Each structure stands twice: as C-alpha cells, then as structure tokens.
mmCIF file with all atom_site columns, C-alpha atoms in Angstrom:
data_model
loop_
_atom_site.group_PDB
_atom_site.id
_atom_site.type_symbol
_atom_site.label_atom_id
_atom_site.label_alt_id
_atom_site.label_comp_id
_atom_site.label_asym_id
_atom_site.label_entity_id
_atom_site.label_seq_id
_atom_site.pdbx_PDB_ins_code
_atom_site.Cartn_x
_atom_site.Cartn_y
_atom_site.Cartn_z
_atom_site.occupancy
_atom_site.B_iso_or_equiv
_atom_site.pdbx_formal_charge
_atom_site.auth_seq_id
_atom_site.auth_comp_id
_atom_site.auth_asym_id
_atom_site.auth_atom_id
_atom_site.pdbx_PDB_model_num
ATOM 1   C CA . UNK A 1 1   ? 2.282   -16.914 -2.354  1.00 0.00 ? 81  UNK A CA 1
ATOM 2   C CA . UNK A 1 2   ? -0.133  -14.170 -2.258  1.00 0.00 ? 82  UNK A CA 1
ATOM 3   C CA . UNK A 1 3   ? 2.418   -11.926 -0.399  1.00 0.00 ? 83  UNK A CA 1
ATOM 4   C CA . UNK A 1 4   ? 5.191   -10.656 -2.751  1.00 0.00 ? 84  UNK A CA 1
ATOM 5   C CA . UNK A 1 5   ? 2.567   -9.126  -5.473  1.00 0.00 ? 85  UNK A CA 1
ATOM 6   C CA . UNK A 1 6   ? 0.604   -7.958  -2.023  1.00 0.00 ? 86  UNK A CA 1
ATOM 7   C CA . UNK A 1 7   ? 3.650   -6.058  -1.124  1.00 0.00 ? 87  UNK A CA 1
ATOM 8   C CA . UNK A 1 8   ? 4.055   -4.620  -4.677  1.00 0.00 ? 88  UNK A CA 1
ATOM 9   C CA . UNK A 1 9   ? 0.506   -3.082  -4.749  1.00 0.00 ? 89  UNK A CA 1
ATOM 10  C CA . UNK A 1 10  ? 1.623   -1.118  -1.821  1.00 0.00 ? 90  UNK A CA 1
ATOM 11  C CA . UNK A 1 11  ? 4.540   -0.450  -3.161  1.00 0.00 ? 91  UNK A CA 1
ATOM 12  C CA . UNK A 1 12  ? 3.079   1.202   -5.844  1.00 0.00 ? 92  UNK A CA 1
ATOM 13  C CA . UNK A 1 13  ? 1.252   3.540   -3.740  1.00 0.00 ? 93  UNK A CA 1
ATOM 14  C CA . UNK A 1 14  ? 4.228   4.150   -1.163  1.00 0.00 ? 94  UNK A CA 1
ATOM 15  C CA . UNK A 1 15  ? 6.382   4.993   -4.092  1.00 0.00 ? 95  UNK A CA 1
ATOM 16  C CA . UNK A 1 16  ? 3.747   7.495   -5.794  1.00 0.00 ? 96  UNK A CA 1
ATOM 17  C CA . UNK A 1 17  ? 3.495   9.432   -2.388  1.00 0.00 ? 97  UNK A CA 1
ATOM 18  C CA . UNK A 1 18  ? 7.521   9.305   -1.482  1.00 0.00 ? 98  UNK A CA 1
ATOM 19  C CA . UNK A 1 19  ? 8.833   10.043  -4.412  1.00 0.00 ? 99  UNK A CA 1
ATOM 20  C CA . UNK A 1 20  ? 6.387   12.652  -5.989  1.00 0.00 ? 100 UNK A CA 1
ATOM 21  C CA . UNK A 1 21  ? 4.827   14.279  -3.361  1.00 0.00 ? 101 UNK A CA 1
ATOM 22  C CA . UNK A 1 22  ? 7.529   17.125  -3.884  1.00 0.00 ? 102 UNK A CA 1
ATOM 23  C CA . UNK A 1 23  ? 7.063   17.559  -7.180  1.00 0.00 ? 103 UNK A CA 1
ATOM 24  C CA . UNK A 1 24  ? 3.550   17.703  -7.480  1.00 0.00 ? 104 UNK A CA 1
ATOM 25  C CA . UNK A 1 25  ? 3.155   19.930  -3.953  1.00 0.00 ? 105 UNK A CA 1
ATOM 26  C CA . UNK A 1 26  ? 6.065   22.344  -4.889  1.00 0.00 ? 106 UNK A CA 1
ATOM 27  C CA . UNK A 1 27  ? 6.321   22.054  -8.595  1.00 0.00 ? 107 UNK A CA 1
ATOM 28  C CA . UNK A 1 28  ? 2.858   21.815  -9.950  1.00 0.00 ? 108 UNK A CA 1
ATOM 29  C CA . UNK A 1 29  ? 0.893   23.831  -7.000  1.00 0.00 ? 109 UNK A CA 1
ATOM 30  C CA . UNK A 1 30  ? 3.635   25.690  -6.473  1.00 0.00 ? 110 UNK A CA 1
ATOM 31  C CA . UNK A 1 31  ? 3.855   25.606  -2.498  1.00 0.00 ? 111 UNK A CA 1
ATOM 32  C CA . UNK A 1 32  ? 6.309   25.616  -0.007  1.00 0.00 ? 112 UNK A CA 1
ATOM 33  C CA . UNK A 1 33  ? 8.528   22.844  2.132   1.00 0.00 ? 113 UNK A CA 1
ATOM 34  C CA . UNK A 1 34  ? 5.786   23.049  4.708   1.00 0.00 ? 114 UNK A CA 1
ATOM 35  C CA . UNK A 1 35  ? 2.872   22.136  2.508   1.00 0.00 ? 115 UNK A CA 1
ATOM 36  C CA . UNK A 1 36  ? 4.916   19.099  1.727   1.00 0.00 ? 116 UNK A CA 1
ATOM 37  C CA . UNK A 1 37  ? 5.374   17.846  5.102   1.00 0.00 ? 117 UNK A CA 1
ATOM 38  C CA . UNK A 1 38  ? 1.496   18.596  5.662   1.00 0.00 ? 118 UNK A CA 1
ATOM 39  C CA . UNK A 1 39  ? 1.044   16.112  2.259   1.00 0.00 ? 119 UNK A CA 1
ATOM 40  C CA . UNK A 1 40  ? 3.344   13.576  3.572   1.00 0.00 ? 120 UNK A CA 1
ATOM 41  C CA . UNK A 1 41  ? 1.702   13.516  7.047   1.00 0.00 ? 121 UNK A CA 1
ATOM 42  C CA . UNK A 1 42  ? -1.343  13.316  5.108   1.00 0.00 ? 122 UNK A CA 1
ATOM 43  C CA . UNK A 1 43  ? 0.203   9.736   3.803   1.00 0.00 ? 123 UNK A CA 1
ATOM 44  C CA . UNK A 1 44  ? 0.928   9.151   7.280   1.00 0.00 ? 124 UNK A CA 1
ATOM 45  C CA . UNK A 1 45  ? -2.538  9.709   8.684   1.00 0.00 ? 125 UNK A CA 1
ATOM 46  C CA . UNK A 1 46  ? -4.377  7.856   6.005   1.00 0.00 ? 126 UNK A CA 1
ATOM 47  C CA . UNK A 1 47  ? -1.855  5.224   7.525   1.00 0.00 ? 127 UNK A CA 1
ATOM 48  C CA . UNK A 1 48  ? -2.941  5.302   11.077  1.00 0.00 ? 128 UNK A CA 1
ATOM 49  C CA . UNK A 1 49  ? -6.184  5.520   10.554  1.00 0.00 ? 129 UNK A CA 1
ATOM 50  C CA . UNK A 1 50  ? -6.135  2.282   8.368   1.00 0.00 ? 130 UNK A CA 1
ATOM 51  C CA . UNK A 1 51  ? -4.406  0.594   10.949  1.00 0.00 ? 131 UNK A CA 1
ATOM 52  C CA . UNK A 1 52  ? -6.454  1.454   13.651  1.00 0.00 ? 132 UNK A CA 1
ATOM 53  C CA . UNK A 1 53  ? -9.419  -0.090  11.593  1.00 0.00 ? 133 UNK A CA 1
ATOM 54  C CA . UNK A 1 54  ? -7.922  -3.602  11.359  1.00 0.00 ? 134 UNK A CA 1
ATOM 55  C CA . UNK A 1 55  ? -8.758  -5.363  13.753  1.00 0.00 ? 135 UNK A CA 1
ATOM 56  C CA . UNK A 1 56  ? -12.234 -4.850  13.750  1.00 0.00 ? 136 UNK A CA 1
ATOM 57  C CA . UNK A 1 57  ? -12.015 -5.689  10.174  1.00 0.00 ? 137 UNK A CA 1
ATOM 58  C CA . UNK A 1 58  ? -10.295 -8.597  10.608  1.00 0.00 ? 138 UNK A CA 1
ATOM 59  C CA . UNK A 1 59  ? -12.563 -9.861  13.197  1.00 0.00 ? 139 UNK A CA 1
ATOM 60  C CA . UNK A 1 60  ? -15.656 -8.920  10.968  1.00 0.00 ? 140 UNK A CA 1
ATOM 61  C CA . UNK A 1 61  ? -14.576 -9.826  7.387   1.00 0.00 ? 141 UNK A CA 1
ATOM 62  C CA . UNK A 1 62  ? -11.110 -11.496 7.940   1.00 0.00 ? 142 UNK A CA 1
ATOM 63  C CA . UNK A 1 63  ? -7.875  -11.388 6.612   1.00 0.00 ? 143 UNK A CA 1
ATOM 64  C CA . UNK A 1 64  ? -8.613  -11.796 2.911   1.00 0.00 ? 144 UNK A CA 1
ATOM 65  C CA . UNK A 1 65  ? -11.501 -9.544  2.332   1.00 0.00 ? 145 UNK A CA 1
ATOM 66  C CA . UNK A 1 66  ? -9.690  -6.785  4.696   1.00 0.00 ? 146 UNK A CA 1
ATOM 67  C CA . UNK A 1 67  ? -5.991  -7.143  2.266   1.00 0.00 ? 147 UNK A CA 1
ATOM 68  C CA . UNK A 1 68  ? -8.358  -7.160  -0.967  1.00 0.00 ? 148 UNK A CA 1
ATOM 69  C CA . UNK A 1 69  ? -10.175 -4.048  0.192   1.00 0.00 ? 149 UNK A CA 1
ATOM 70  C CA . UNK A 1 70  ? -7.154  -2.459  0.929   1.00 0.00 ? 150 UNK A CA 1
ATOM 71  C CA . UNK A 1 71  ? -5.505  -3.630  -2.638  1.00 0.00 ? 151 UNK A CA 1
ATOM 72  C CA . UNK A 1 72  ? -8.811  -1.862  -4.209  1.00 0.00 ? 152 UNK A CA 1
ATOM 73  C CA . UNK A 1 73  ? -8.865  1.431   -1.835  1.00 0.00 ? 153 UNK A CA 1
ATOM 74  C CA . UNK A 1 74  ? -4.742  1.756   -3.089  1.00 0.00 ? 154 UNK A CA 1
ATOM 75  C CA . UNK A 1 75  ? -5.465  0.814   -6.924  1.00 0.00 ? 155 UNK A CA 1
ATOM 76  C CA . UNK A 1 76  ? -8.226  3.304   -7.225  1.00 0.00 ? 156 UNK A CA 1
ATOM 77  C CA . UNK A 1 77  ? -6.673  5.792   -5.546  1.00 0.00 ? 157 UNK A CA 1
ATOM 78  C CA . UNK A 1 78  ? -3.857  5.690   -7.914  1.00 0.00 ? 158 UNK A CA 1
ATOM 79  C CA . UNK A 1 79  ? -5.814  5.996   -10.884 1.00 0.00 ? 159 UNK A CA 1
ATOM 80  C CA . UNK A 1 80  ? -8.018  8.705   -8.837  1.00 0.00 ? 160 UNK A CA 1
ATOM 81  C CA . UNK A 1 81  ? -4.761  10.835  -8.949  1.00 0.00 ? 161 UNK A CA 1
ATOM 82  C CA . UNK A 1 82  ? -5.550  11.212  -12.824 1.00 0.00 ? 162 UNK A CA 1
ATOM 83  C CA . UNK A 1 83  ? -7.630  13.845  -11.796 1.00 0.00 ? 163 UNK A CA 1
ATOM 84  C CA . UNK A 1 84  ? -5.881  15.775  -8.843  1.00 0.00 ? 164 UNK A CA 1
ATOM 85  C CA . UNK A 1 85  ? -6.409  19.375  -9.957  1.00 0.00 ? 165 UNK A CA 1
ATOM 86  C CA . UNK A 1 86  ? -5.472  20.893  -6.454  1.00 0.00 ? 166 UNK A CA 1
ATOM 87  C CA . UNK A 1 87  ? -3.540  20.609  -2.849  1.00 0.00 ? 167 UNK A CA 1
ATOM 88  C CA . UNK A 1 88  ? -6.548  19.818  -0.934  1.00 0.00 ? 168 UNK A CA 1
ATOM 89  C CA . UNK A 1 89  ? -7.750  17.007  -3.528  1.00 0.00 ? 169 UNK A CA 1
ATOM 90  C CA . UNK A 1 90  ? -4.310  16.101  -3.100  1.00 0.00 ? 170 UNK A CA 1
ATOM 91  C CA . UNK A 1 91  ? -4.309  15.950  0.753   1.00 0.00 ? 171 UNK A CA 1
ATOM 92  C CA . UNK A 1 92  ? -7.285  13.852  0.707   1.00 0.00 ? 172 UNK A CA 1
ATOM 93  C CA . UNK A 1 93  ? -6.122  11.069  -1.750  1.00 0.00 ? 173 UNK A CA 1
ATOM 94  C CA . UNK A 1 94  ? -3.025  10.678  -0.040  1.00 0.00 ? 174 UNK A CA 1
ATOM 95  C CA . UNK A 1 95  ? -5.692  9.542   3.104   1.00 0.00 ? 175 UNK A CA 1
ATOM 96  C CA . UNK A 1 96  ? -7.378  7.296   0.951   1.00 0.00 ? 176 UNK A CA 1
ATOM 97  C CA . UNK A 1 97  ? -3.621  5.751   -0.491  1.00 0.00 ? 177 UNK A CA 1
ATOM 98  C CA . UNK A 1 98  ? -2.561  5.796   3.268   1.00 0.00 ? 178 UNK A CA 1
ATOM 99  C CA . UNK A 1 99  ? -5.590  3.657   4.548   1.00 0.00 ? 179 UNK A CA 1
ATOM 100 C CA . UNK A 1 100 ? -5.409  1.499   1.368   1.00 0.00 ? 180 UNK A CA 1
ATOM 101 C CA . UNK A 1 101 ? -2.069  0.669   2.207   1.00 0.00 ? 181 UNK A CA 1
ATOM 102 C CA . UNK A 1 102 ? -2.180  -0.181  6.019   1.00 0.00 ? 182 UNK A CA 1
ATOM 103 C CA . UNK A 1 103 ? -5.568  -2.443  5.111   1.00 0.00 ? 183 UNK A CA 1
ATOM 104 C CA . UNK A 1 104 ? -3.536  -4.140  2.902   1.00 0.00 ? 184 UNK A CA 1
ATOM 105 C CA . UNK A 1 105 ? 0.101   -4.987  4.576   1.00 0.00 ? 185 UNK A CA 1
ATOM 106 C CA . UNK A 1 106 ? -1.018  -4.980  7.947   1.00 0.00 ? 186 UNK A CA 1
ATOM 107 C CA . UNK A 1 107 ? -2.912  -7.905  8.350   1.00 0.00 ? 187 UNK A CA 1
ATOM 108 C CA . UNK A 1 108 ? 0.519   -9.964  6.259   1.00 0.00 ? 188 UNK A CA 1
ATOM 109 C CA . UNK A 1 109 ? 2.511   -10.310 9.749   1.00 0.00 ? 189 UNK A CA 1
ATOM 110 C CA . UNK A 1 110 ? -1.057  -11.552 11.571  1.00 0.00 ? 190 UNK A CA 1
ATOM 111 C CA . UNK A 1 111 ? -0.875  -14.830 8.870   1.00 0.00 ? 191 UNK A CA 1
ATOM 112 C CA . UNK A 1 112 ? 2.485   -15.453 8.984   1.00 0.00 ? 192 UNK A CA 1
ATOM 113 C CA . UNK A 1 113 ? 2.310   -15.598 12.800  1.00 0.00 ? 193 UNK A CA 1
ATOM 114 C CA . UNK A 1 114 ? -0.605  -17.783 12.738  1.00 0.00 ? 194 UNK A CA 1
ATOM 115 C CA . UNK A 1 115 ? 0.410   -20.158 9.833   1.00 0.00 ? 195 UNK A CA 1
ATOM 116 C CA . UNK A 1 116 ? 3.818   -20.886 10.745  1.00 0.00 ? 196 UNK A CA 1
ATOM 117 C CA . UNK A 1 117 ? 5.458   -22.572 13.318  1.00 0.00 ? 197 UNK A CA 1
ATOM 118 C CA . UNK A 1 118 ? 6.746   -20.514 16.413  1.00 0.00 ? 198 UNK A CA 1
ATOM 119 C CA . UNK A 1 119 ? 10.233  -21.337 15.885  1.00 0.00 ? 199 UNK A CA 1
ATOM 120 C CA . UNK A 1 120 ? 9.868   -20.376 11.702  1.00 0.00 ? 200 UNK A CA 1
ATOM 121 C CA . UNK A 1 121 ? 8.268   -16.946 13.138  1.00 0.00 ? 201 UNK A CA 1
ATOM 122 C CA . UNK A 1 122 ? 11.967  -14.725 13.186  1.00 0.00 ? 202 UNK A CA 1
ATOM 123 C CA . UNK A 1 123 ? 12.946  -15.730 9.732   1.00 0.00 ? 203 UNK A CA 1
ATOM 124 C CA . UNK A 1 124 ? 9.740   -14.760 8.414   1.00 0.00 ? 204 UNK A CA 1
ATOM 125 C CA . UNK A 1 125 ? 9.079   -11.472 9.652   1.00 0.00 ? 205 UNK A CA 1
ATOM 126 C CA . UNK A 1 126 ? 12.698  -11.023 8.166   1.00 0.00 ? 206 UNK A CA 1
ATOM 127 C CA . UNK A 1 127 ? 11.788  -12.251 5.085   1.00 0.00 ? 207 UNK A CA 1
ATOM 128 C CA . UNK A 1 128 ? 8.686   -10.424 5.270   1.00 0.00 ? 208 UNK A CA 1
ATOM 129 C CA . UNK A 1 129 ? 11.133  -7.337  5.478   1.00 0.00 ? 209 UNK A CA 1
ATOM 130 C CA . UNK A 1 130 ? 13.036  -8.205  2.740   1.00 0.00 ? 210 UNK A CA 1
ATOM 131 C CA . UNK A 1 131 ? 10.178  -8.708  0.402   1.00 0.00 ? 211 UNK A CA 1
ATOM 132 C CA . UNK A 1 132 ? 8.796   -5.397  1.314   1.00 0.00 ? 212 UNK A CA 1
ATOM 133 C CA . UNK A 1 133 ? 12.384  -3.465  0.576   1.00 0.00 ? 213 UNK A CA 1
ATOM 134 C CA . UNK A 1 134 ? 12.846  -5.211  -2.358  1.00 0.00 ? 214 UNK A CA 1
ATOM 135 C CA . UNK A 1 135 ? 9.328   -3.915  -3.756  1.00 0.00 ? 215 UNK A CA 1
ATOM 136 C CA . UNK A 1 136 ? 9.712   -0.721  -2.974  1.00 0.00 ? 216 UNK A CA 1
ATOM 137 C CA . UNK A 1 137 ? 12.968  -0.724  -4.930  1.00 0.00 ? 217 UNK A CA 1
ATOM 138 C CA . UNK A 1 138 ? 11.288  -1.670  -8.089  1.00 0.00 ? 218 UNK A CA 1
ATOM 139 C CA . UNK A 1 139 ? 8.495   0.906   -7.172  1.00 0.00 ? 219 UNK A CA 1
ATOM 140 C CA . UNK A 1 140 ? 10.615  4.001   -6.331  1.00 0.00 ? 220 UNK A CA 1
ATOM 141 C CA . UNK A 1 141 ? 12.692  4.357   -9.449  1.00 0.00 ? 221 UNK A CA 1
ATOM 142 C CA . UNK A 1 142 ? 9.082   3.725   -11.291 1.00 0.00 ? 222 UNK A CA 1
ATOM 143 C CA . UNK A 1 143 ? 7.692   6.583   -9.994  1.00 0.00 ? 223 UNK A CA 1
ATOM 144 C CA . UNK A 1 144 ? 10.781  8.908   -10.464 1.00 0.00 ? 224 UNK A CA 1
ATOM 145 C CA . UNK A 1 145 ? 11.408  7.760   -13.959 1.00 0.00 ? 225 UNK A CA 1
ATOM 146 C CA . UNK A 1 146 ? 7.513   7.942   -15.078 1.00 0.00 ? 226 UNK A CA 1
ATOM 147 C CA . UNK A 1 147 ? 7.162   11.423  -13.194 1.00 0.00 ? 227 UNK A CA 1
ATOM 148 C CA . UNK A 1 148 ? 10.653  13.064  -14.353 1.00 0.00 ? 228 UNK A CA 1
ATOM 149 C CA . UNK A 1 149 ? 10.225  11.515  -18.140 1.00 0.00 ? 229 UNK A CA 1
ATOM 150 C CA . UNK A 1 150 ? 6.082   12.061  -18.513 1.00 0.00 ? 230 UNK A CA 1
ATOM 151 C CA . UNK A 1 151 ? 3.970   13.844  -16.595 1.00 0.00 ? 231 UNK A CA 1
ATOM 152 C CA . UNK A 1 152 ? 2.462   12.997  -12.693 1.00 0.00 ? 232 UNK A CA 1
ATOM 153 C CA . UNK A 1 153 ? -0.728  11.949  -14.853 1.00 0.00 ? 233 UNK A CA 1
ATOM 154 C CA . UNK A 1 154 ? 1.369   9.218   -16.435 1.00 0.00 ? 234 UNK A CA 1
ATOM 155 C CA . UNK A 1 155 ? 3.124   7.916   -13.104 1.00 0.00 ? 235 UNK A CA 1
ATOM 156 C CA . UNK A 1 156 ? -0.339  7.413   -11.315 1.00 0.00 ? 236 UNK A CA 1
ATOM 157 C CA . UNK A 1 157 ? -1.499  5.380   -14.229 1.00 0.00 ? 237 UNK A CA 1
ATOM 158 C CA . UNK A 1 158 ? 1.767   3.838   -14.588 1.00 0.00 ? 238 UNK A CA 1
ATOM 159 C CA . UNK A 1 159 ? 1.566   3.133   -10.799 1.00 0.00 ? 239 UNK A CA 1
ATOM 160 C CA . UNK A 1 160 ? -2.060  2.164   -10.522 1.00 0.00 ? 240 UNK A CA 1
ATOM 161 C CA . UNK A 1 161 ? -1.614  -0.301  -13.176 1.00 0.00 ? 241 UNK A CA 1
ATOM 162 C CA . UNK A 1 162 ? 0.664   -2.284  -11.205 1.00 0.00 ? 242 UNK A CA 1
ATOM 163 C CA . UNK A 1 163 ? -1.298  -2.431  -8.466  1.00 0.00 ? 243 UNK A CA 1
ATOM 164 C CA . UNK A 1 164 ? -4.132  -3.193  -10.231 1.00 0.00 ? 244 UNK A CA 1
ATOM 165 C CA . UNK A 1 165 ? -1.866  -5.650  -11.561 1.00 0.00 ? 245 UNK A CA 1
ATOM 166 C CA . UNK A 1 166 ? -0.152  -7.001  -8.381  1.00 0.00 ? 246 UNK A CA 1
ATOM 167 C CA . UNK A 1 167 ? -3.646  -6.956  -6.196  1.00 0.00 ? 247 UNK A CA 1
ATOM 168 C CA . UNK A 1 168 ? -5.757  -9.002  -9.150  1.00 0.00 ? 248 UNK A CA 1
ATOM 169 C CA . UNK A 1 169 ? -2.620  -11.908 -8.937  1.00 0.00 ? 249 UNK A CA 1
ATOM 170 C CA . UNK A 1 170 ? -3.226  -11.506 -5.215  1.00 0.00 ? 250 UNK A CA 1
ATOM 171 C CA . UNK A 1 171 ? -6.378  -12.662 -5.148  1.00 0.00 ? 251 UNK A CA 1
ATOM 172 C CA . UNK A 1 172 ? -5.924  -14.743 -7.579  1.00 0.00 ? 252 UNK A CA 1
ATOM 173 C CA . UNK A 1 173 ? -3.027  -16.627 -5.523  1.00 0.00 ? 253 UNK A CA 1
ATOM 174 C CA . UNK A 1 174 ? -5.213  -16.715 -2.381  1.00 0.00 ? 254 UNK A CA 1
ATOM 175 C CA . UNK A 1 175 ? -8.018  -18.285 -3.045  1.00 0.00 ? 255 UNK A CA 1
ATOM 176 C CA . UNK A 1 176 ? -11.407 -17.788 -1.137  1.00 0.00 ? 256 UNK A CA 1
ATOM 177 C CA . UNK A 1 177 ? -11.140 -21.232 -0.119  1.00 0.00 ? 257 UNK A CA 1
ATOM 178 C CA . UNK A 1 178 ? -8.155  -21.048 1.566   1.00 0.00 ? 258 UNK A CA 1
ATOM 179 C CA . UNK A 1 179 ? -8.590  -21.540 5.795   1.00 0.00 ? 259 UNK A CA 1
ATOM 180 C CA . UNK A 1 180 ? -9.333  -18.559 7.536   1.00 0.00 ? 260 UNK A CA 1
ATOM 181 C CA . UNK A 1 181 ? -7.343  -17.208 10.410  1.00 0.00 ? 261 UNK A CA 1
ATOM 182 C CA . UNK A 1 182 ? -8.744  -16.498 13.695  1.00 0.00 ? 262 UNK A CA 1
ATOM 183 C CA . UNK A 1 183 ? -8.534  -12.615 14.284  1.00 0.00 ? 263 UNK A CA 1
ATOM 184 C CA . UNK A 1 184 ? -5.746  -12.291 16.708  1.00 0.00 ? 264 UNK A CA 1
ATOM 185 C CA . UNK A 1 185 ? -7.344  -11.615 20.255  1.00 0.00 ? 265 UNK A CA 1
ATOM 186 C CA . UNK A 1 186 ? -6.308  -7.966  21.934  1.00 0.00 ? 266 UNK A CA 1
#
C-alpha cells in the first residue's frame, strides 16, 4: 500500500531535477549546455552513491527506516532548493535529491521479491513499472507548470510539499509493526 505515494515522493524530486535543471542552470545562472549535463550527472551521482549505500542500510536498519530516510533526505532537499542562490549549491542538492531518491525506491523491488510468491514476481516488477511512470507523469507537468507559471522558488515548495505529503502517507501506510524483511544476501 505504502508503494504508490513512495513512488510519488520520488517523483517529486525526479521531476524537479528533469524538468528544471535547464532552466535554473541556463536561465537563472546563466551557463552553458555543459554546465547542465554536469547538474544532471550531479542527479545521477547522488543516485549511485545512494544505491551503493543500500544494502548496508538495509542490513543495519532495514527496509522501512532506509525508504523513510530516503523520503526525508528527498523532502528536505526540495524545500532546501528555496534557498539555492548559486551553481555549486545547486550541484550539491541535486546529490542530496539523488541519494534521497535511490534510498527510497531501491529497496521497493527487494519487498516485492520477498513478499510475494515466485510465480506473482514478473507481474509485479511490471506493475512496479507502471506505478513509477504513472507518477512521474503527474510529477513532470507539476514541475513545468509551477516553474514556467511562478518562479523555481515556487516549484520546489510546490514539489516538496508533495513529497512531504506522499512520504508522511507512506509511513503512515506501513506501519512499524509490519514484518521485517531479511536483507537480501550478496
């Protein structure tokens, strides 16, 4: 239940960085094509390095401390982009909104492997899929239409409201009684 609001904190984030990463690198700093690859490998580093840090955290904390934290790292760093005031502050929350992501949405295919049935496995990473397309086409027209109609200060907050939104009805849908899955072995 937990995993359709899940997806649409992330979302939120994704959509921020995809969608306005060119308008805030070219049109409010004012730099070039290759800054904004730099930014969106930024995204894309906060990524892997989030990734990479699962496991462990899975095996320490488990699945739903490890998703929440990652929930919280995305949420704040939306409503940290309030305050972006140049490229480098830029480069460094897109990190943070990388990592929060990957902590949250990687461990999702881990439970579904582990809760379902093996022949129920293929239908649910497709659904899986599914549910995280069909979030981030809520989230990308969000961020567009808050960015091109506002101002970039009014899409973060926008944006970080809904995953503040989305991550509290995540917890709130998986509750810290619920079983707790093994960490999957290497």
């Amino acid at each position: 239940r937990g995993l359709l609001p899940l997806h649409l904190a992330a979302a939120a984030a994704t959509a921020m960085v995809m969608v306005n990463t060119v308008v805030l690198v070219q049109g409010r700093f004012g730099l070039d094509g290759r800054a904004t690859a730099i930014a969106l490998a930024a995204f894309g580093l906060g990524t892997g390095l989030g990734a990479i840090a699962v496991p462990a955290l899975l095996a320490r904390a488990g699945e739903r401390p490890t998703i929440l934290a990652g929930c919280a790292l995305l949420t704040a760093g939306l409503f940290a982009g309030l305050g972006i005031d140049g490229y480098g502050a830029l480069l460094g929350l897109w990190v943070v909104l990388g990592a929060g992501t990957a902590l949250a949405l990687t461990p999702a295919p881990v439970l579904l492997r582990r809760m379902a049935p093996l022949d129920q496995h293929g239908v649910l990473y497709a659904a899986l899929f599914a549910l995280a397309n069909l979030t981030l086409l809520a989230a990308y027209p969000l961020a567009g239409w808050l960015d091109a109609e506002t101002t970039p200060a009014h899409a973060f907050a926008g944006l970080g409201a809904c995953a503040a939104l989305a991550s509290l009805v995540t917890a709130l849908t998986w509750p810290p009684s619920a079983p707790r899955v093994p960490a999957p072995r290497p």
